[in-house]
Amino acid sequence: MIEAQAVRITEYGGPNVLSIQTVHMQDPGPNEVRIHVVAAGLNRADILQRRGLYPAPSSVVQDIPGLEYAGTVMDIGSHVSRWQPGDRVMGIVGGGSMATHVLVHEQEVLPVPDTISLEAASAIPEAFITAYDALFHQASLRANESVLIHAVGSGIGTAATQLANATEAIVYGTSRTRSKLERCKEFGLQHPIHVTDGTFSENVAFDVILDLVGGSYARENFRAIAQKGRIVTIGLLGGTKESIPIQVLMQKRVIWRGSVLRSRPLEEKIELIQSFESQIIPLFQQGRIRPVVDQFLPMQNIREAHASMEGNSTFGKLVLCW
Amino acid sequence: MIEAQAVRITEYGGPNVLSIQTVHMQDPGPNEVRIHVVAAGLNRADILQRRGLYPAPSSVVQDIPGLEYAGTVMDIGSHVSRWQPGDRVMGIVGGGSMATHVLVHEQEVLPVPDTISLEAASAIPEAFITAYDALFHQASLRANESVLIHAVGSGIGTAATQLANATEAIVYGTSRTRSKLERCKEFGLQHPIHVTDGTFSENVAFDVILDLVGGSYARENFRAIAQKGRIVTIGLLGGTKESIPIQVLMQKRVIWRGSVLRSRPLEEKIELIQSFESQIIPLFQQGRIRPVVDQFLPMQNIREAHASMEGNSTFGKLVLCW
């Protein structure tokens, strides 16, 4: 048992319910690794959890938010062979990463490429693993196909843009903020679409749509999707229900799937993480893709970081550093 | 050029717009086969086409309905090697099968098992190819998975029930008519669900749902589907638009896809038909599955057949015989 510092959700509400407190943490089990966390990326799920709208899975700590981290291995369980104390690592967790220490299964841990600081690395796991899984495992995106990425200036949006571009897909992206579209060009966005009235389906039929918005976009997606196109919904910024034209689903033979990472069983997460390590980590090492960080903030500023993300003005990720 | 008899849609409207008339038909091209049609199964698409709601694809005759046939090969194109005059065959077409003769690509033609009359065989292609494609190619149904089949007493429903049962899936089916549920038991329906108030999701979470209804069933499907379940919508008897709970699509990681057979490109149809021939035709030969025919009617009674299907009282298929 050790003492750690952690962001705690003291009750449901606005950013002011967050407080940094001392907590006690178990020692690693046989297959676990304890990580000294250097930084943690902020996600919209943290905000929903703070508001009481998105409880953590029952298997993880309920009142400490945080879905990703980067840091160094502090100590390891008796059966762990892959990691040594001092290794630079990063990863996703079901919750609890906004703390000075986290306990994780050794197979859930990813190495941090030498060229990337731990602070910047903490912006990688959620955005890139989610985008990788959605674009390639769920939507089977291939070279020369067109892909439309909604909320393209978000953490997942900028990650998806880079991954799609590295795959030689034809990359379209929507945003309601023109300056975000401009900034996305350096990450491989070829065709920015400035959404002013909720429509984005004028000229192109997209093979793949990556939707972080839901709501009215879900309906508009059916106008924009190509014959045999694939729509993957992984976020609901715009609403949770919508009237869908089922006849278009049929006529265009669309595949629409929803996905979340957080609640998946350990075995599925491990499989995904191993595939990410072999397919995507090399792209970071080669400098072909990189984390997109809006701001690094000290963990003491966690309330400010939440307020900032809720204001919707960030480009890429907010990172909290201990 | 030959003269043939055909059902013609003389204008859009009720069953009375149908009339049997003499038409002229081209000779077979190099890869085509001309079939002397003995019987043709009736489909809901024929009714929609008669009403002007579902035009034929531009590549086929516009005013002769009919999506399937069984008969004998009459003559063959110069490059055709697979068939000989006199062969007993059946198949799907984009339109025009309600005629004494049809022209089809040789690769779209299926052999009729010896044990099945041509009249009964004409009830096979649409129902069984559609159900086969939907259950196995679209929904990846496997042994021991649970499958819910809506409108289970329909042509597609009774075909899907038999195919799912032959795969050793656990077969549930819905109908609003209790007697149809009873009759489905002999075809392998294990768990009948009598739908009286539009709900069917009480006790079981289904791995696969085959939906011929759409409308309000589309919403209810999301309550009834299991984690990582697959919903395939291939019919819209119940309506074309519906408000969908997108957060359930995400949380359950559902795959929802729509499908139609009729408008697919020739290459895709051929691929499907070849797979059907190797996987499913043997099951007919072994007597493990069989076409389900409500009534055989003379083609002269085509108006009565349409009215009967619109009345929703049929069990299995209506077959029109020359």
XYZ file of C-alpha atoms in Angstrom:
644
model
C 0.000 0.000 0.000
C 1.251 3.477 -0.871
C -0.086 6.987 -0.626
C -0.793 8.785 -3.870
C -2.234 12.113 -4.931
C -5.335 12.002 -7.098
C -8.025 14.199 -8.608
C -11.271 13.232 -6.884
C -14.865 13.825 -7.943
C -16.211 14.861 -4.520
C -19.786 15.122 -5.817
C -21.455 15.466 -9.248
C -21.439 18.973 -10.698
C -19.287 21.655 -12.325
C -15.473 21.831 -12.362
C -15.442 22.965 -8.719
C -16.396 19.487 -7.463
C -12.876 18.345 -8.437
C -10.257 18.321 -5.722
C -6.722 16.899 -5.404
C -6.570 14.615 -2.395
C -4.382 11.910 -0.875
C -5.574 8.363 -1.571
C -4.242 4.913 -0.723
C -3.314 2.488 -3.465
C -2.785 -1.290 -3.440
C 0.525 -2.872 -4.445
C 0.750 -4.561 -7.880
C -0.780 -8.031 -8.322
C 1.294 -10.750 -10.057
C 0.560 -9.503 -13.604
C 0.338 -5.831 -12.760
C 2.643 -2.893 -13.175
C 2.584 0.227 -10.989
C 3.276 3.361 -12.950
C 4.486 6.695 -11.684
C 2.288 8.994 -13.747
C 3.955 12.070 -15.235
C 0.979 13.373 -17.205
C -2.581 12.454 -18.184
C -4.628 13.577 -21.189
C -8.093 15.008 -20.544
C -11.127 13.489 -22.281
C -14.781 14.406 -22.663
C -15.647 11.245 -20.768
C -13.958 12.806 -17.707
C -16.379 15.704 -17.950
C -19.407 13.451 -18.352
C -18.238 11.382 -15.397
C -17.821 14.533 -13.283
C -21.390 15.504 -14.151
C -22.657 12.049 -13.134
C -23.639 11.142 -16.710
C -21.046 8.463 -17.441
C -20.173 6.264 -14.457
C -16.897 4.350 -14.510
C -17.086 0.577 -15.204
C -17.642 -1.331 -11.975
C -14.156 -2.855 -12.141
C -12.347 0.477 -11.644
C -12.148 3.252 -9.064
C -15.359 5.293 -9.214
C -14.332 8.758 -8.057
C -10.973 9.339 -9.737
C -11.345 10.341 -13.401
C -8.795 9.861 -16.154
C -8.631 7.410 -19.061
C -4.990 7.674 -20.137
C -1.537 8.349 -18.773
C 2.153 8.424 -19.538
C 4.919 7.890 -17.004
C 7.602 5.493 -15.826
C 7.320 1.989 -14.415
C 7.773 2.186 -10.614
C 7.488 -1.477 -9.616
C 6.194 -4.713 -11.096
C 4.255 -7.827 -10.042
C 5.982 -11.166 -9.543
C 4.937 -12.579 -12.960
C 5.683 -9.488 -15.031
C 8.476 -10.096 -17.535
C 7.945 -7.414 -20.110
C 8.677 -4.239 -18.127
C 11.411 -3.018 -15.794
C 11.315 -0.142 -13.312
C 12.218 3.067 -15.124
C 10.654 2.078 -18.495
C 8.851 4.939 -20.249
C 5.266 3.826 -20.849
C 1.754 5.013 -21.686
C -1.700 3.521 -21.894
C -5.460 3.594 -21.485
C -7.333 2.669 -18.303
C -11.020 2.353 -17.424
C -10.595 5.212 -14.945
C -8.253 6.609 -12.307
C -5.377 7.954 -14.405
C -5.622 11.474 -12.947
C -3.411 10.321 -10.071
C 0.307 10.176 -9.328
C 0.194 6.380 -9.628
C -1.875 3.797 -11.515
C -1.968 0.002 -11.453
C -2.428 -1.704 -14.823
C -2.181 -5.147 -16.400
C 1.245 -5.507 -18.011
C -0.333 -6.275 -21.397
C -2.237 -2.987 -21.426
C 0.953 -0.946 -21.347
C 2.564 0.584 -24.430
C 6.151 1.790 -24.816
C 6.676 5.528 -25.407
C 8.838 6.219 -28.474
C 12.202 7.827 -27.597
C 11.463 10.914 -29.618
C 8.358 11.869 -27.648
C 8.281 13.439 -24.162
C 6.159 11.721 -21.532
C 4.015 14.844 -21.282
C 3.216 14.757 -24.999
C 2.854 10.966 -24.953
C -0.010 11.225 -22.464
C -2.047 12.783 -25.288
C -1.608 9.702 -27.493
C -3.461 6.667 -26.097
C -7.174 7.553 -26.063
C -7.189 9.610 -29.243
C -4.998 7.385 -31.366
C -6.176 3.982 -30.147
C -9.817 5.069 -30.546
C -9.213 6.505 -34.011
C -7.142 3.484 -35.068
C -9.779 1.024 -33.908
C -12.650 2.988 -35.457
C -11.050 3.674 -38.845
C -9.382 0.335 -39.460
C -10.995 -2.356 -37.285
C -14.556 -1.031 -37.393
C -14.725 0.790 -40.735
C -12.046 -1.128 -42.694
C -10.735 2.113 -44.257
C -8.434 1.454 -47.195
C -6.081 3.528 -49.357
C -7.817 5.768 -51.913
C -11.136 5.624 -50.093
C -12.722 8.870 -48.937
C -13.234 9.400 -45.224
C -15.192 12.157 -43.498
C -14.081 12.971 -39.945
C -16.468 15.018 -37.825
C -15.139 17.387 -35.151
C -11.829 17.143 -36.963
C -10.069 19.587 -34.628
C -10.669 17.443 -31.542
C -8.126 15.064 -30.041
C -9.655 12.082 -31.818
C -10.252 14.157 -34.953
C -6.616 15.221 -35.298
C -5.461 11.664 -34.562
C -7.871 10.201 -37.134
C -6.776 12.764 -39.718
C -3.141 11.745 -39.348
C -3.888 8.008 -39.410
C -6.170 8.295 -42.443
C -3.581 10.402 -44.226
C -0.819 7.886 -43.430
C -3.050 5.206 -45.015
C -3.392 7.337 -48.156
C -7.102 7.805 -47.759
C -8.730 10.981 -49.087
C -9.388 12.977 -45.925
C -12.391 15.280 -45.411
C -13.195 16.847 -42.051
C -15.919 19.001 -40.544
C -15.760 21.705 -37.928
C -17.916 24.654 -36.991
C -14.735 26.683 -36.371
C -12.892 27.815 -39.470
C -9.546 28.310 -37.701
C -9.555 24.666 -36.553
C -9.967 23.538 -40.143
C -6.975 25.663 -41.146
C -4.809 24.145 -38.434
C -5.841 20.611 -39.431
C -4.236 21.016 -42.842
C -0.744 20.483 -41.436
C -1.926 17.109 -40.087
C -3.138 15.908 -43.450
C -6.672 17.269 -43.792
C -7.114 17.641 -47.548
C -10.724 18.824 -47.779
C -11.984 21.013 -44.912
C -15.765 21.399 -44.617
C -16.963 24.391 -42.607
C -20.335 23.431 -41.101
C -22.606 26.391 -40.548
C -26.121 24.980 -40.931
C -25.650 21.329 -39.972
C -25.197 20.035 -43.534
C -22.061 18.557 -45.036
C -23.232 16.262 -47.776
C -23.186 18.431 -50.855
C -20.799 16.974 -53.357
C -19.118 13.816 -52.208
C -20.311 10.363 -51.216
C -17.976 9.185 -48.477
C -16.816 5.582 -48.130
C -16.294 6.027 -44.398
C -17.681 8.517 -41.869
C -16.157 8.779 -38.399
C -18.813 10.449 -36.271
C -18.079 11.970 -32.859
C -21.218 14.094 -32.943
C -24.341 11.947 -33.336
C -27.617 13.863 -33.064
C -28.651 15.575 -36.283
C -25.334 14.594 -37.864
C -26.466 10.965 -37.656
C -29.302 11.700 -40.073
C -27.176 13.837 -42.352
C -24.567 11.036 -42.453
C -27.054 8.949 -44.430
C -27.212 11.600 -47.135
C -23.428 11.835 -47.219
C -22.497 8.161 -47.172
C -21.581 6.241 -50.326
C -23.045 2.973 -51.522
C -21.710 0.250 -49.195
C -20.230 2.938 -46.955
C -19.424 2.467 -43.293
C -20.444 4.888 -40.548
C -18.790 4.520 -37.136
C -20.281 6.532 -34.278
C -17.975 6.985 -31.292
C -19.286 10.201 -29.744
C -22.540 12.001 -29.057
C -21.644 15.662 -28.614
C -24.732 16.553 -30.644
C -27.407 14.343 -29.088
C -28.358 10.765 -28.303
C -31.494 10.218 -30.395
C -32.297 10.926 -33.986
C -34.787 9.985 -36.677
C -32.948 7.821 -39.201
C -33.989 7.141 -42.845
C -33.936 3.336 -42.689
C -34.687 3.022 -46.397
C -31.364 4.727 -47.140
C -29.579 2.282 -44.819
C -31.053 -0.460 -47.013
C -30.729 1.110 -50.455
C -27.117 2.178 -49.939
C -26.371 -1.042 -48.023
C -24.770 0.971 -45.251
C -22.985 -0.520 -42.258
C -23.537 1.653 -39.162
C -21.786 0.681 -35.997
C -21.285 2.206 -32.603
C -18.252 1.731 -30.477
C -16.804 2.555 -27.079
C -13.385 1.595 -25.776
C -13.800 2.036 -22.035
C -16.183 -0.805 -21.222
C -14.501 -3.497 -23.300
C -13.307 -6.662 -21.567
C -9.579 -6.848 -20.751
C -8.880 -9.500 -23.407
C -10.307 -7.303 -26.154
C -8.356 -4.294 -24.966
C -5.133 -6.288 -24.898
C -5.700 -7.552 -28.424
C -6.335 -4.020 -29.665
C -3.319 -2.608 -27.839
C -0.999 -5.259 -29.242
C -2.223 -4.543 -32.742
C -1.787 -0.788 -32.123
C 1.759 -1.360 -30.903
C 2.804 -3.236 -34.016
C 0.913 -1.079 -36.552
C 0.985 2.454 -35.181
C 3.861 2.924 -32.713
C 6.363 2.664 -35.611
C 4.648 5.628 -37.291
C 5.362 7.742 -34.192
C 8.971 6.558 -34.170
C 9.342 7.557 -37.812
C 7.849 10.987 -37.070
C 4.994 10.412 -39.529
C 2.326 11.106 -36.895
C 2.426 12.953 -33.584
C 0.241 13.863 -30.633
C -1.556 17.189 -30.965
C -1.537 19.120 -27.689
C -3.466 22.341 -27.215
C -1.964 23.091 -23.792
C 0.070 21.514 -21.025
C -1.335 22.499 -17.625
C -0.252 21.612 -14.104
C -2.592 19.059 -12.486
C -3.480 21.742 -9.908
C -5.315 23.502 -12.761
C -7.639 20.554 -13.381
C -10.764 22.698 -12.853
C -9.568 25.221 -15.415
C -8.818 22.385 -17.850
C -12.368 21.001 -17.516
C -13.871 24.456 -18.043
C -11.664 24.984 -21.069
C -12.733 21.710 -22.725
C -16.385 22.488 -22.026
C -15.884 25.845 -23.769
C -15.092 23.907 -26.948
C -12.236 26.191 -27.971
C -9.391 23.692 -27.690
C -7.535 22.267 -30.673
C -6.224 18.769 -30.034
C -5.706 17.612 -26.472
C -5.380 19.184 -23.040
C -2.651 17.537 -20.951
C -2.427 17.669 -17.149
C 1.065 17.299 -15.676
C 2.085 16.394 -12.108
C -36.579 -12.420 -81.288
C -39.480 -14.457 -79.916
C -42.952 -13.743 -78.691
C -43.621 -14.345 -75.006
C -46.490 -13.879 -72.587
C -45.869 -11.576 -69.652
C -47.588 -9.871 -66.737
C -47.443 -6.143 -67.475
C -47.903 -3.192 -65.135
C -50.084 -1.079 -67.444
C -50.142 1.859 -65.002
C -49.443 2.344 -61.279
C -52.245 1.292 -58.950
C -54.092 -1.660 -57.442
C -54.013 -5.281 -58.632
C -56.293 -4.409 -61.577
C -53.488 -2.561 -63.392
C -51.875 -5.975 -64.035
C -52.577 -7.616 -67.360
C -51.109 -10.586 -69.237
C -49.948 -9.452 -72.661
C -47.777 -10.581 -75.545
C -44.282 -9.075 -75.558
C -41.224 -9.477 -77.770
C -37.998 -10.773 -76.350
C -34.399 -10.625 -77.627
C -32.365 -13.743 -78.336
C -29.628 -14.713 -75.851
C -26.301 -12.844 -75.952
C -23.034 -14.838 -75.892
C -23.080 -15.437 -72.106
C -26.843 -15.582 -71.716
C -29.318 -18.373 -71.257
C -32.987 -18.211 -72.287
C -35.229 -19.944 -69.843
C -38.709 -21.257 -70.399
C -40.348 -20.205 -67.134
C -42.640 -22.729 -65.469
C -43.402 -20.735 -62.319
C -42.434 -17.546 -60.513
C -42.608 -16.696 -56.805
C -44.392 -13.497 -55.800
C -42.579 -10.910 -53.665
C -43.560 -7.741 -51.820
C -41.261 -5.843 -54.159
C -43.647 -6.769 -57.002
C -46.440 -5.056 -55.123
C -44.377 -1.949 -54.403
C -43.339 -1.832 -58.049
C -46.983 -2.112 -59.164
C -47.844 0.818 -56.899
C -45.002 2.890 -58.396
C -43.041 2.904 -55.149
C -40.098 0.714 -56.151
C -38.973 1.144 -59.752
C -36.962 -1.625 -61.383
C -33.203 -1.024 -61.798
C -32.503 0.796 -65.080
C -30.793 -2.280 -66.549
C -33.967 -4.401 -66.615
C -37.417 -4.269 -68.166
C -39.496 -1.638 -66.362
C -43.058 -2.858 -66.702
C -42.838 -6.626 -66.166
C -42.593 -7.530 -62.470
C -41.061 -10.666 -61.007
C -37.778 -11.252 -59.188
C -37.435 -15.049 -59.360
C -38.290 -18.010 -61.540
C -37.885 -21.711 -62.070
C -38.022 -23.447 -65.434
C -35.994 -25.214 -68.087
C -33.190 -23.953 -70.295
C -34.596 -23.287 -73.773
C -31.509 -22.097 -75.660
C -28.062 -20.771 -74.833
C -25.606 -18.119 -76.066
C -22.512 -19.032 -78.068
C -20.142 -18.840 -75.043
C -22.313 -20.671 -72.569
C -20.730 -23.917 -71.415
C -22.435 -24.613 -68.129
C -26.015 -25.275 -69.260
C -27.779 -27.356 -71.897
C -31.308 -27.013 -73.246
C -33.642 -28.921 -70.961
C -31.704 -28.308 -67.731
C -33.931 -27.620 -64.713
C -32.923 -24.241 -63.297
C -33.985 -21.406 -61.026
C -32.720 -17.967 -60.112
C -33.169 -14.332 -59.185
C -33.477 -11.466 -61.673
C -33.700 -7.692 -61.311
C -37.183 -7.839 -62.852
C -39.230 -9.473 -65.579
C -39.630 -13.033 -64.296
C -43.448 -12.954 -64.473
C -43.163 -13.977 -68.131
C -43.040 -17.230 -70.064
C -39.377 -16.563 -70.878
C -36.454 -14.758 -69.268
C -32.901 -13.999 -70.396
C -30.211 -14.286 -67.739
C -26.427 -14.423 -67.419
C -25.347 -18.059 -67.240
C -23.587 -17.454 -63.896
C -26.798 -16.231 -62.266
C -28.531 -19.545 -62.808
C -28.857 -22.237 -60.151
C -29.638 -25.934 -60.650
C -32.922 -27.232 -59.209
C -32.412 -30.283 -56.964
C -34.011 -33.462 -58.409
C -36.290 -33.882 -55.442
C -38.043 -30.523 -55.900
C -40.668 -29.679 -58.527
C -40.063 -26.611 -60.677
C -43.219 -25.050 -59.242
C -41.969 -25.402 -55.683
C -38.438 -24.421 -56.726
C -39.674 -21.026 -57.903
C -40.332 -20.202 -54.238
C -36.670 -20.764 -53.321
C -34.413 -18.116 -54.853
C -35.489 -14.754 -53.361
C -36.365 -16.028 -49.916
C -33.429 -18.355 -49.413
C -30.706 -16.299 -51.101
C -31.829 -13.187 -49.209
C -31.982 -15.015 -45.888
C -28.670 -16.773 -46.528
C -26.901 -13.542 -47.409
C -28.422 -11.633 -44.487
C -27.826 -14.256 -41.792
C -24.392 -15.452 -42.778
C -22.688 -12.840 -44.966
C -24.113 -9.731 -43.291
C -24.719 -10.877 -39.713
C -22.092 -13.658 -39.422
C -24.517 -15.892 -37.499
C -22.777 -18.827 -35.852
C -23.863 -22.008 -34.085
C -25.225 -21.511 -30.564
C -25.899 -17.830 -31.117
C -29.426 -16.549 -30.656
C -31.208 -15.063 -33.661
C -34.490 -13.158 -33.733
C -36.377 -13.307 -37.042
C -39.146 -10.773 -37.544
C -42.198 -11.624 -39.679
C -41.157 -15.229 -39.235
C -44.134 -16.602 -41.194
C -43.168 -14.764 -44.377
C -41.283 -16.304 -47.287
C -37.973 -14.888 -46.063
C -38.916 -15.615 -42.446
C -39.587 -19.318 -43.036
C -36.408 -19.585 -45.130
C -34.330 -17.841 -42.455
C -35.809 -20.060 -39.758
C -34.744 -23.207 -41.604
C -31.260 -21.893 -42.402
C -30.660 -20.692 -38.839
C -31.885 -24.015 -37.492
C -29.611 -25.939 -39.874
C -26.694 -23.874 -38.491
C -27.676 -24.835 -34.953
C -28.460 -21.306 -33.913
C -31.118 -20.705 -31.238
C -34.091 -19.481 -33.248
C -36.622 -16.898 -32.036
C -39.271 -15.418 -34.296
C -41.962 -12.762 -34.113
C -45.376 -12.593 -35.715
C -48.596 -10.772 -34.963
C -50.499 -13.909 -35.977
C -50.424 -16.758 -33.480
C -51.272 -19.460 -36.027
C -48.242 -18.520 -38.140
C -46.007 -18.997 -35.122
C -47.486 -22.460 -34.610
C -46.816 -23.444 -38.203
C -43.224 -22.171 -38.001
C -42.376 -24.762 -35.377
C -42.115 -27.541 -37.944
C -39.485 -25.471 -39.778
C -37.294 -25.120 -36.696
C -38.680 -22.131 -34.808
C -37.801 -22.880 -31.195
C -39.060 -19.754 -29.432
C -42.157 -18.089 -30.924
C -42.856 -14.507 -29.806
C -46.407 -13.277 -30.330
C -46.226 -9.509 -30.835
C -49.350 -7.700 -29.707
C -48.114 -4.278 -28.586
C -44.974 -3.812 -30.694
C -42.545 -5.071 -28.039
C -40.457 -8.237 -28.176
C -37.436 -7.569 -26.002
C -38.459 -8.892 -22.635
C -36.124 -11.658 -21.626
C -33.422 -12.350 -24.140
C -30.570 -10.335 -25.632
C -30.225 -11.518 -29.224
C -26.877 -11.894 -30.983
C -28.513 -11.366 -34.374
C -31.784 -9.739 -35.432
C -33.101 -10.187 -38.971
C -35.542 -7.336 -39.493
C -38.066 -7.277 -42.338
C -40.233 -4.698 -40.608
C -38.282 -1.519 -39.816
C -40.365 1.336 -38.408
C -40.984 1.040 -34.675
C -39.330 -2.394 -34.669
C -36.054 -0.647 -35.544
C -36.129 1.196 -32.210
C -37.238 -1.862 -30.247
C -34.404 -3.856 -31.856
C -31.943 -1.754 -29.896
C -33.523 -2.827 -26.621
C -33.495 -6.473 -27.728
C -29.998 -6.719 -29.188
C -27.073 -8.187 -27.229
C -23.692 -6.623 -26.624
C -21.811 -6.717 -29.975
C -25.005 -7.887 -31.665
C -25.724 -7.500 -35.362
C -28.993 -6.136 -36.767
C -29.688 -6.614 -40.479
C -32.616 -4.703 -41.948
C -33.898 -6.060 -45.260
C -37.518 -4.922 -45.256
C -39.646 -1.960 -44.253
C -43.178 -3.298 -43.861
C -43.515 -1.128 -40.738
C -42.158 2.209 -41.907
C -39.128 3.942 -43.365
C -38.088 6.368 -40.597
C -37.609 5.934 -36.908
C -35.998 7.652 -33.947
C -33.005 5.547 -32.920
C -31.220 5.559 -29.524
C -27.687 6.196 -30.796
C -26.195 5.855 -27.315
C -27.328 2.212 -27.263
C -25.695 1.626 -30.654
C -22.484 2.837 -29.008
C -22.788 1.252 -25.575
C -23.724 -2.172 -26.938
C -21.291 -1.763 -29.846
C -23.998 -2.792 -32.265
C -23.509 -3.340 -35.977
C -26.614 -2.266 -37.928
C -26.636 -2.805 -41.633
C -29.167 -2.527 -44.383
C -29.249 -4.677 -47.434
C -31.063 -5.169 -50.727
C -30.370 -7.820 -53.318
C -32.051 -6.388 -56.379
C -29.805 -3.436 -57.148
C -26.487 -5.192 -56.642
C -24.011 -5.264 -59.524
C -23.871 -8.486 -61.545
C -20.431 -9.483 -60.182
C -21.674 -9.328 -56.609
C -24.784 -11.316 -57.446
C -22.735 -13.994 -59.160
C -20.391 -14.294 -56.192
C -23.342 -14.664 -53.833
C -25.094 -17.200 -56.062
C -21.980 -19.351 -56.362
C -21.578 -19.356 -52.610
C -25.278 -20.217 -52.209
C -24.928 -23.090 -54.658
C -22.052 -24.689 -52.770
C -23.360 -24.020 -49.240
C -27.139 -24.277 -49.446
C -28.227 -26.318 -52.479
C -26.860 -29.497 -50.805
C -29.193 -28.881 -47.843
C -32.167 -28.998 -50.243
C -30.824 -32.185 -51.827
C -30.530 -33.783 -48.394
C -34.096 -32.723 -47.545
C -32.932 -30.685 -44.553
C -34.618 -27.511 -45.837
C -37.465 -26.927 -48.276
C -39.434 -24.157 -49.905
C -42.561 -23.112 -48.030
C -45.469 -22.482 -50.398
C -48.771 -21.053 -49.238
C -50.517 -21.569 -52.566
C -49.835 -22.388 -56.204
C -51.975 -20.221 -58.469
C -52.254 -20.048 -62.255
C -50.531 -16.945 -63.662
C -53.974 -15.798 -64.874
C -54.788 -15.215 -61.196
C -51.950 -12.721 -60.733
C -54.351 -10.003 -59.539
C -55.787 -12.286 -56.894
C -52.279 -13.255 -55.802
C -51.319 -9.598 -55.319
C -54.472 -8.917 -53.320
C -53.826 -11.969 -51.196
C -50.273 -10.924 -50.321
C -51.468 -7.417 -49.492
C -53.979 -8.952 -47.115
C -51.049 -10.318 -45.091
C -52.696 -13.684 -44.469
C -50.250 -15.846 -46.425
C -47.810 -18.250 -44.790
C -44.657 -18.721 -46.822
C -44.717 -17.948 -50.529
C -47.304 -17.486 -53.251
C -46.290 -19.140 -56.514
C -47.666 -18.248 -59.964
C -47.589 -21.037 -62.556
C -47.849 -20.789 -66.361
